[in-house]
Short mmCIF file of C-alpha atoms and ligand atoms in Angstrom, two decimals:
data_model
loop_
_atom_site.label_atom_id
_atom_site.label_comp_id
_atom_site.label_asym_id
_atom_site.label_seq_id
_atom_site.Cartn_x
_atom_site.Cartn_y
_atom_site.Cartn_z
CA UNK A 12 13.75 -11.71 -20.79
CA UNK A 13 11.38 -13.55 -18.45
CA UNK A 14 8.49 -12.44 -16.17
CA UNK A 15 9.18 -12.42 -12.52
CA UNK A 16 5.68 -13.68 -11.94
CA UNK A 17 4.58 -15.94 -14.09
CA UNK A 18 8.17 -17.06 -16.05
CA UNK A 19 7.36 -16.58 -19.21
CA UNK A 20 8.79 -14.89 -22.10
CA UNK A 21 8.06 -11.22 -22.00
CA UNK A 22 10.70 -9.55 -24.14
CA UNK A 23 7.82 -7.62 -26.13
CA UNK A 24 5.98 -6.10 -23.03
CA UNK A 25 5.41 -2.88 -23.03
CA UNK A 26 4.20 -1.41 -19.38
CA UNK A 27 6.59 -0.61 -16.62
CA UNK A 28 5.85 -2.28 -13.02
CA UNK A 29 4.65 0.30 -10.17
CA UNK A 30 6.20 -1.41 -7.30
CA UNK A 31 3.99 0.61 -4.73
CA UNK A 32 0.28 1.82 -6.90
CA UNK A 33 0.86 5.41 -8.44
CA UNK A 34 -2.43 5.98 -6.51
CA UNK A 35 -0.60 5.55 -3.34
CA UNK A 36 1.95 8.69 -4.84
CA UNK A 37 4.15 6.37 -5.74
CA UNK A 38 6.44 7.83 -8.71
CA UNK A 39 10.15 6.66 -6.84
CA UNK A 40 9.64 2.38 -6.89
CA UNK A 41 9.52 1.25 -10.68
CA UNK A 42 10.68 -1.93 -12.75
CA UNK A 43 11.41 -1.55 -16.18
CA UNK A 44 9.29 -2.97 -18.60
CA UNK A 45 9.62 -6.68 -18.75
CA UNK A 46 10.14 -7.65 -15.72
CA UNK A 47 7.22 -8.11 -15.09
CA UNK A 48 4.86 -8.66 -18.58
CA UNK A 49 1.85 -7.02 -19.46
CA UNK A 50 -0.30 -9.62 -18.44
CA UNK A 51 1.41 -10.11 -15.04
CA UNK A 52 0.67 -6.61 -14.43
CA UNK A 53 -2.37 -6.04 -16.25
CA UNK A 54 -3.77 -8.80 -13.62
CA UNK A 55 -2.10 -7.21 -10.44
CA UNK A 56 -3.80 -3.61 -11.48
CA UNK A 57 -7.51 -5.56 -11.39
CA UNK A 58 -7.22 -7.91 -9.19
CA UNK A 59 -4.52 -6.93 -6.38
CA UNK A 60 -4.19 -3.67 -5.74
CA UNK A 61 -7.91 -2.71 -6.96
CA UNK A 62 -9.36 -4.12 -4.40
CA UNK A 63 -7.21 -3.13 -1.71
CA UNK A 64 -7.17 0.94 -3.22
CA UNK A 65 -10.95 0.66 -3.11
CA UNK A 66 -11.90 -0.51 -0.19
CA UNK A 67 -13.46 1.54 2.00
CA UNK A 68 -10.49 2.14 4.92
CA UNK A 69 -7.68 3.08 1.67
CA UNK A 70 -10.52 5.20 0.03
CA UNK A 71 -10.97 7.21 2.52
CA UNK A 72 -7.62 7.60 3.25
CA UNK A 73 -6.77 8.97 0.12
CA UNK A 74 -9.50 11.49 0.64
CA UNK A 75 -8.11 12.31 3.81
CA UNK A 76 -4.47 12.86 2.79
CA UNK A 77 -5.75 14.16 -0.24
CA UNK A 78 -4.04 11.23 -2.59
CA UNK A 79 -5.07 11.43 -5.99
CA UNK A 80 -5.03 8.42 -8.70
CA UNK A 81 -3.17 9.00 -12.02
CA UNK A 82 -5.68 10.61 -13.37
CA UNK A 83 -5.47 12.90 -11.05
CA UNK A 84 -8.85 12.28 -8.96
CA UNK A 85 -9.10 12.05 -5.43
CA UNK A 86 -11.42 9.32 -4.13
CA UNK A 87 -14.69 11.10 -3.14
CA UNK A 88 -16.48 10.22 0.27
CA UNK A 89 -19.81 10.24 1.72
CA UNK A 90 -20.92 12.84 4.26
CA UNK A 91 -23.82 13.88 6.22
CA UNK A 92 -24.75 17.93 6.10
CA UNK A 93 -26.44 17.93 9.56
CA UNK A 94 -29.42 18.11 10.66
CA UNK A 95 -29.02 14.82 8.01
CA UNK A 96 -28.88 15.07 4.10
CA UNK A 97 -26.58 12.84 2.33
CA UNK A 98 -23.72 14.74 0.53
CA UNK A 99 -20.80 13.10 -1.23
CA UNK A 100 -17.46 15.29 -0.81
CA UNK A 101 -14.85 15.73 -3.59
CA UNK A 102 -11.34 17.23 -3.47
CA UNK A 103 -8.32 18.20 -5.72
CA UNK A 104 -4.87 17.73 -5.14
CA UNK A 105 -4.13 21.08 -6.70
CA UNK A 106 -6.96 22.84 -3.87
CA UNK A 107 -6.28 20.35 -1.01
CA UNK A 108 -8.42 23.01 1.34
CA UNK A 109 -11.43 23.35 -0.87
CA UNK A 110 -14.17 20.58 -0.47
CA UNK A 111 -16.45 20.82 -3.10
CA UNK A 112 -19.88 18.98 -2.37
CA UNK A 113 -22.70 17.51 -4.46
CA UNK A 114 -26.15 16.86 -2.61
CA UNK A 115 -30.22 17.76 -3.10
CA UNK A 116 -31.51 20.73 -3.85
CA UNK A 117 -33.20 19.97 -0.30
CA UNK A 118 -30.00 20.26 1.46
CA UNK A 119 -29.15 23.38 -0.94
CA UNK A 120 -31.79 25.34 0.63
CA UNK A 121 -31.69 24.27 4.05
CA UNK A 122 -27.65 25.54 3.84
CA UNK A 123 -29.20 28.68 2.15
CA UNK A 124 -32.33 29.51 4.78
CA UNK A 125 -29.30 29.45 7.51
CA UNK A 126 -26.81 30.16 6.48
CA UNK A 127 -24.75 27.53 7.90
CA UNK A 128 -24.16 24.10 7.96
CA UNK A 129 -22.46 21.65 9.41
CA UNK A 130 -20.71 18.82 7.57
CA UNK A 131 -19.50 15.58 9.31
CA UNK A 132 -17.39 13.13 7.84
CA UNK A 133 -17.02 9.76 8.81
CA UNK A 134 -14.22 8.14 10.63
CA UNK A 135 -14.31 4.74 10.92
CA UNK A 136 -14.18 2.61 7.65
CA UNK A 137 -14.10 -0.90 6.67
CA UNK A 138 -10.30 -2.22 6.12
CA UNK A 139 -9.66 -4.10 3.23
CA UNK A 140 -9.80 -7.94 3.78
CA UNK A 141 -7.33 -9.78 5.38
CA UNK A 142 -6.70 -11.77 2.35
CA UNK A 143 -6.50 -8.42 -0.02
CA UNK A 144 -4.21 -7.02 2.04
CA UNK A 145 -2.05 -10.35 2.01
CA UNK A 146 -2.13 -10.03 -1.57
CA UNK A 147 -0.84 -6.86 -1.96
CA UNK A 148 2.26 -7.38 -0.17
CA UNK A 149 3.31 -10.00 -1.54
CA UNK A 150 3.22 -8.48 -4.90
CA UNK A 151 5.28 -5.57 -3.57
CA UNK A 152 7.36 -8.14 -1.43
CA UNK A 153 8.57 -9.67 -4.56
CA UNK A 154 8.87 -6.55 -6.58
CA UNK A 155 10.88 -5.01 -4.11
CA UNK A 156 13.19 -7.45 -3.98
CA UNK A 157 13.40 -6.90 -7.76
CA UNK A 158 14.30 -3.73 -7.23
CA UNK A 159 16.89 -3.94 -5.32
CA UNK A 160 19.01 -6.83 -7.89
CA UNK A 161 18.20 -4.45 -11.03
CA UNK A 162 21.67 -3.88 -10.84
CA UNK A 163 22.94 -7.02 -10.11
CA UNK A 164 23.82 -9.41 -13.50
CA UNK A 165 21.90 -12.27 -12.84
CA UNK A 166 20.16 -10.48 -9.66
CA UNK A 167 16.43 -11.06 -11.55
CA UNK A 168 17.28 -14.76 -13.13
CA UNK A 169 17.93 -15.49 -9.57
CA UNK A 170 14.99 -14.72 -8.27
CA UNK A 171 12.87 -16.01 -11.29
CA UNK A 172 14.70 -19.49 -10.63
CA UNK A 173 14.24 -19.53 -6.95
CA UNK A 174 11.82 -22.10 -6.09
CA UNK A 175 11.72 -20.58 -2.45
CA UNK A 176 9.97 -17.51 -3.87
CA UNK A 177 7.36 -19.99 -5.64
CA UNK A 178 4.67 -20.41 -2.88
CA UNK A 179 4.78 -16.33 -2.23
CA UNK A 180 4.81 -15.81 -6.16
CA UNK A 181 2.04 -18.34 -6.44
CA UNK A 182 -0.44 -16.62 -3.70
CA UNK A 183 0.38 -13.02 -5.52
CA UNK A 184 -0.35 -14.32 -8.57
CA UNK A 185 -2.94 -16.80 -8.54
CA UNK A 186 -4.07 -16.83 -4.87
CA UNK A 187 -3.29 -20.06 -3.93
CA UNK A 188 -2.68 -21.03 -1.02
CA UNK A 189 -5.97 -19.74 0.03
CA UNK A 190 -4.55 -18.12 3.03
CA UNK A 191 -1.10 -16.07 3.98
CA UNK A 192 -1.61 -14.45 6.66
CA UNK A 193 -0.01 -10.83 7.48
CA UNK A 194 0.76 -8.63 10.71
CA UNK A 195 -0.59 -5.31 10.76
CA UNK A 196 -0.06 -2.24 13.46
CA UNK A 197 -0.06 1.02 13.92
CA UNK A 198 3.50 2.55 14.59
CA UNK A 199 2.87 6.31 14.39
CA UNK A 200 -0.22 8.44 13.66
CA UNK A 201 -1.59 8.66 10.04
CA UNK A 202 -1.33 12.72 10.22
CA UNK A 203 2.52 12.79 11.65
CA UNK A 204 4.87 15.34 10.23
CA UNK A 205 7.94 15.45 10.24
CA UNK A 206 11.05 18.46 9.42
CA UNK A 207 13.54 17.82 6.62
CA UNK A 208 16.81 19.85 6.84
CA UNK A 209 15.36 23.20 5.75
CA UNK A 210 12.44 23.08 7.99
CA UNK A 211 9.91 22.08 5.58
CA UNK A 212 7.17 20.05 7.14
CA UNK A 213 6.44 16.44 5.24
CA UNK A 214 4.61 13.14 5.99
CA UNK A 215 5.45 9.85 5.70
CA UNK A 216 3.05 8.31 2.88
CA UNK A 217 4.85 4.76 2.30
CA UNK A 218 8.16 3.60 3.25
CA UNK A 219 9.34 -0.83 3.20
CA UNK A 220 12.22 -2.90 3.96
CA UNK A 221 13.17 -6.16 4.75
CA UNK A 222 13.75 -7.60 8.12
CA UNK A 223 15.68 -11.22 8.27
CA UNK A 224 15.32 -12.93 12.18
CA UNK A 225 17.91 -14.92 13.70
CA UNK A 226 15.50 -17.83 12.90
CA UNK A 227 16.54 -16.97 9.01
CA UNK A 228 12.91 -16.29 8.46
CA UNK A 229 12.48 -13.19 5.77
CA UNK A 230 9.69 -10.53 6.29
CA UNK A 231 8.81 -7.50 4.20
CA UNK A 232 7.68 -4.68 6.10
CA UNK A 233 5.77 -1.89 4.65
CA UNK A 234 4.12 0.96 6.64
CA UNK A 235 1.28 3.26 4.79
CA UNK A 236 1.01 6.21 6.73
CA UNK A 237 1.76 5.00 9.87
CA UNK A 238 -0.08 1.84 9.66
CA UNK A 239 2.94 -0.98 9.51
CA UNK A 240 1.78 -4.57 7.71
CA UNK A 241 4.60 -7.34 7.54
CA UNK A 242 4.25 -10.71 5.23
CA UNK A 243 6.62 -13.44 6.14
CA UNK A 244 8.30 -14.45 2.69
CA UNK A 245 9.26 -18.14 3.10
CA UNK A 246 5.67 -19.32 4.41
CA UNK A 247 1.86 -18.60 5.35
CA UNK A 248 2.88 -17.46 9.43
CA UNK A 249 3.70 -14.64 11.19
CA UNK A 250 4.58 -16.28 14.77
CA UNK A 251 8.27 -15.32 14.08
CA UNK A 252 7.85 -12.07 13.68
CA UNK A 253 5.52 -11.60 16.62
CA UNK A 254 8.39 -12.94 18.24
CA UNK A 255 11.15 -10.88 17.09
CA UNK A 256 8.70 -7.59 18.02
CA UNK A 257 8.21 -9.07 21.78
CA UNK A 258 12.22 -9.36 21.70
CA UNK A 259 12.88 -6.35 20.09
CA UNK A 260 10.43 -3.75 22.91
CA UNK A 261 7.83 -4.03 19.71
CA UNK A 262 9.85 -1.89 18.01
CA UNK A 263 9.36 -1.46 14.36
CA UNK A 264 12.07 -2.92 11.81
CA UNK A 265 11.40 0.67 9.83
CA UNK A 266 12.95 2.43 13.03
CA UNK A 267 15.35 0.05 14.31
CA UNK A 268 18.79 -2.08 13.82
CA UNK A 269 20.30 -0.57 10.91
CA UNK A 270 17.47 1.96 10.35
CA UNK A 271 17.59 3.38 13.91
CA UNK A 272 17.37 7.10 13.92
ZN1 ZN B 28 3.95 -12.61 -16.20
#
């Protein structure tokens, strides 16, 4: 058995391959062990998706939606309890409408002589960087593509020996070429719920897919609550995609063709 990643031998690893981070609630998208080796993923877990999880835009998020990691923590975020003492805000998954608050002992009283307060929470965040995002999709382009040959005899040795996949595999890996750029949008609101069958009231926390234009160019197209990023899979541009959006009423791949409501 060979990595998908780096090619080597990795019959004796041991960790299974989160397609999309558990952090992101991700328990549906997983390659067996092997596929992609320890090291492989040991170096994806630091150096991919850490810093994209982290930053300050996905942090928050996951406070927001209440996301926890798989420990079980929710990202914590900084707040202000007005008239302007620093607090930092934590929440549970299991309490999603408790906030429980850590802050001085000056704040503490001033909450206490009013008995009031007023807590504001800040909106705007820094995205990850362009690169880290680049990164992170083209992990999960590759992965996903995995996914969906498990089944297939030779569906993995295909894509291990397809040298058309090296330049992509090479930027996830080892982050060369410097730059691969990646499209990024907002197609519905972070906070958008939805009905299933019985009535039940969900969001929409990750969904991907491919999208191939007539041009034969291949994109992967992930959306993360709402926010849709596509990485072209044959090269370091985006034009064609920009295209097929002005030809397709900038329509989302997600929600159109053969994923049309
Ligand atoms: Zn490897």
């Amino acid at each position: 058995m060979r990595c998908l990643f780096c090619k080597q031998d990795s019959s004796g690893s041991k960790s299974v391959e989160h397609v999309v981070p558990e952090s992101l609630w991700n328990t549906q998208h997983i390659l067996p062990r092997g596929v992609v080796c320890d090291s492989c993923n040991n170096y994806f877990a630091r150096k991919v998706e850490k810093p994209f999880l982290d930053s300050q835009a996905i942090s928050r998020l996951r406070f927001t939606q209440v996301i926890p990691n798989k420990r079980g923590r929710v990202p914590p975020s900084e707040a202000i309890l007005l008239p302007g003492f620093p607090v930092v805000a934590y929440r549970e998954a299991s309490t999603p409408y408790t906030l429980s608050l850590q802050t001085s002992p000056e704040a503490l009283k001033h909450i206490a002589n009013n008995k009031k307060g007023t807590l504001l929470l800040p909106i705007n965040a820094k995205p990850p960087a362009s690169r880290t995002v680049s990164r992170f999709l083209a992990k999960m382009a590759i992965e996903a593509m995995a996914l969906r040959l498990l089944e297939q005899p030779d569906g993995i040795s295909y894509l291990i020996d397809e040298p058309q996949l090296d330049p992509l595999r090479n930027f996830a890996r080892r982050g060369q070429p410097q730059e691969w750029p990646h499209h990024a949008r907002r197609i519905y609101d972070a906070d958008r719920e939805l009905l299933d069958l019985d009535g039940h009231s969900y969001q929409t926390v990750h969904e991907f897919d491919y999208l191939v234009t007539e041009k034969q160019e291949w994109y992967f197209i992930f959306a993360l609550f709402g926010l849709e990023l596509a990485i072209n899979i044959g090269g370091p541009e985006v034009d064609g995609y920009m295209e097929w959006l002005r030809e397709n009423k900038e329509r989302s791949p997600l929600y159109s063709g053969k994923n049309a409501p």
